[in-house]
Amino acid sequence: MSTDEYRRGKKVERERQQKRRRASGRYRGVLPVIYAIGFVLFTVVSLFIGPEPAFAVYLVTHLFYAGLIRGDINSLRQQGIDWGFSRHLWFGAAFALPFVAPAYYLYSGRVIRRENESRELVE
């Protein structure tokens, strides 16, 4: 018998049910759409209006990306996926670096796939 069979309570039942569910990112699917919209806005503003407003678009979209990445990582952590210290790096890098959102999208897909395989829930 494992030690989990002796534990009781609501927290233990939640942990058992969590291990049976598929992990999925809450905002992961929206991230490429928002990234594409931000890229188009940045390009149009920089071509037709100028560099200062384009920089403002860059800042606002990256604040939005950082918020989406933070929310997504928090939702994945609530589902039992451990991110460790790298969650701070993803969040911080989303503020300044232009290709963090697509890199996070690809990386989080690998993490979710690996977690679902370990839970034996891949179709």
Coordinates of C-alpha atoms in Angstrom, one line a residue:
M1 CA 0.0 0.0 0.0
S2 CA 1.2 3.5 -0.7
T3 CA 1.1 6.2 1.9
D4 CA -1.6 8.1 0.0
E5 CA -4.1 5.4 0.8
Y6 CA -3.8 6.3 4.5
R7 CA -4.3 10.0 4.0
R8 CA -7.8 11.4 4.1
G9 CA -9.5 14.7 3.6
K10 CA -10.6 17.1 0.9
K11 CA -7.1 18.1 0.0
V12 CA -6.1 14.5 -0.8
E13 CA -9.2 13.9 -2.9
R14 CA -8.5 17.1 -4.9
E15 CA -4.9 15.9 -5.5
R16 CA -6.1 12.6 -6.7
Q17 CA -8.7 14.1 -9.1
Q18 CA -6.1 16.6 -10.3
K19 CA -3.8 13.8 -11.3
R20 CA -6.6 12.3 -13.5
R21 CA -7.4 15.6 -15.3
R22 CA -5.7 16.8 -18.5
A23 CA -3.5 19.8 -17.9
S24 CA -4.2 22.8 -20.1
G25 CA -3.1 26.4 -20.1
R26 CA -5.9 28.9 -19.5
Y27 CA -4.5 31.7 -21.8
R28 CA -2.1 29.6 -23.9
G29 CA -4.5 29.5 -26.9
V30 CA -5.1 33.2 -27.0
L31 CA -1.4 34.1 -26.9
P32 CA -0.7 33.6 -30.7
V33 CA -3.7 35.6 -31.6
I34 CA -2.8 38.5 -29.3
Y35 CA 0.8 38.3 -30.6
A36 CA -0.3 38.5 -34.2
I37 CA -2.6 41.5 -33.5
G38 CA 0.3 43.3 -31.6
F39 CA 2.7 42.6 -34.4
V40 CA 0.3 44.1 -37.0
L41 CA -0.4 47.1 -34.8
F42 CA 3.3 47.7 -34.2
T43 CA 4.1 47.5 -37.9
V44 CA 1.2 49.8 -39.0
V45 CA 2.0 52.4 -36.3
S46 CA 5.7 52.4 -37.0
L47 CA 5.2 52.8 -40.8
F48 CA 2.5 55.4 -40.8
I49 CA 2.7 57.4 -37.5
G50 CA 6.3 57.2 -36.2
P51 CA 8.7 55.5 -33.8
E52 CA 7.5 57.1 -30.6
P53 CA 3.9 55.8 -30.8
A54 CA 5.3 52.4 -32.1
F55 CA 7.4 52.2 -28.9
A56 CA 4.2 52.9 -26.9
V57 CA 2.4 50.0 -28.7
Y58 CA 5.5 47.8 -28.0
L59 CA 5.3 48.6 -24.2
V60 CA 1.6 48.0 -23.9
T61 CA 1.6 44.8 -25.9
H62 CA 4.5 43.4 -23.8
L63 CA 2.8 44.3 -20.6
F64 CA -0.2 42.4 -21.9
Y65 CA 1.9 39.4 -22.9
A66 CA 3.6 39.4 -19.4
G67 CA 0.1 39.4 -17.8
L68 CA -1.1 36.5 -20.0
I69 CA 2.0 34.5 -19.4
R70 CA 1.8 35.1 -15.6
G71 CA -1.9 34.1 -15.6
D72 CA -1.2 31.0 -17.7
I73 CA 1.7 29.9 -15.5
N74 CA -0.5 30.4 -12.4
S75 CA -3.3 28.3 -13.8
L76 CA -0.8 25.5 -14.7
R77 CA 0.7 25.6 -11.2
Q78 CA -2.8 25.2 -9.8
Q79 CA -3.1 22.1 -11.9
G80 CA 0.0 20.6 -10.4
I81 CA 2.7 21.5 -12.9
D82 CA 5.8 22.7 -11.2
W83 CA 7.6 25.6 -12.9
G84 CA 10.3 26.4 -10.3
F85 CA 12.2 29.6 -10.7
S86 CA 11.8 29.7 -14.5
R87 CA 8.3 31.2 -14.0
H88 CA 9.9 34.4 -12.9
L89 CA 12.2 34.4 -15.9
W90 CA 9.4 33.9 -18.4
F91 CA 7.4 36.7 -16.8
G92 CA 10.3 39.1 -16.7
A93 CA 11.5 38.4 -20.2
A94 CA 8.0 39.0 -21.6
F95 CA 8.4 42.7 -20.7
A96 CA 11.4 43.4 -22.9
L97 CA 12.2 40.7 -25.4
P98 CA 10.1 40.6 -28.6
F99 CA 9.9 36.8 -29.2
V100 CA 9.2 35.6 -25.7
A101 CA 5.5 35.1 -26.3
P102 CA 5.9 32.6 -29.2
A103 CA 8.8 30.9 -27.3
Y104 CA 6.6 30.5 -24.2
Y105 CA 3.8 29.2 -26.3
L106 CA 6.0 26.4 -27.7
Y107 CA 7.7 25.7 -24.4
S108 CA 4.5 25.5 -22.4
G109 CA 3.0 23.1 -25.1
R110 CA 6.0 20.8 -24.4
V111 CA 5.5 21.1 -20.7
I112 CA 1.8 20.4 -20.9
R113 CA 2.3 17.4 -23.3
R114 CA 4.9 15.9 -21.0
E115 CA 2.7 16.3 -17.9
N116 CA -0.3 14.8 -19.7
E117 CA 1.9 11.9 -20.8
S118 CA 3.0 11.3 -17.2
R119 CA -0.6 11.4 -16.1
E120 CA -1.3 8.9 -19.0
L121 CA -4.0 11.0 -20.5
V122 CA -2.6 11.6 -24.0
E123 CA -5.1 10.5 -26.7

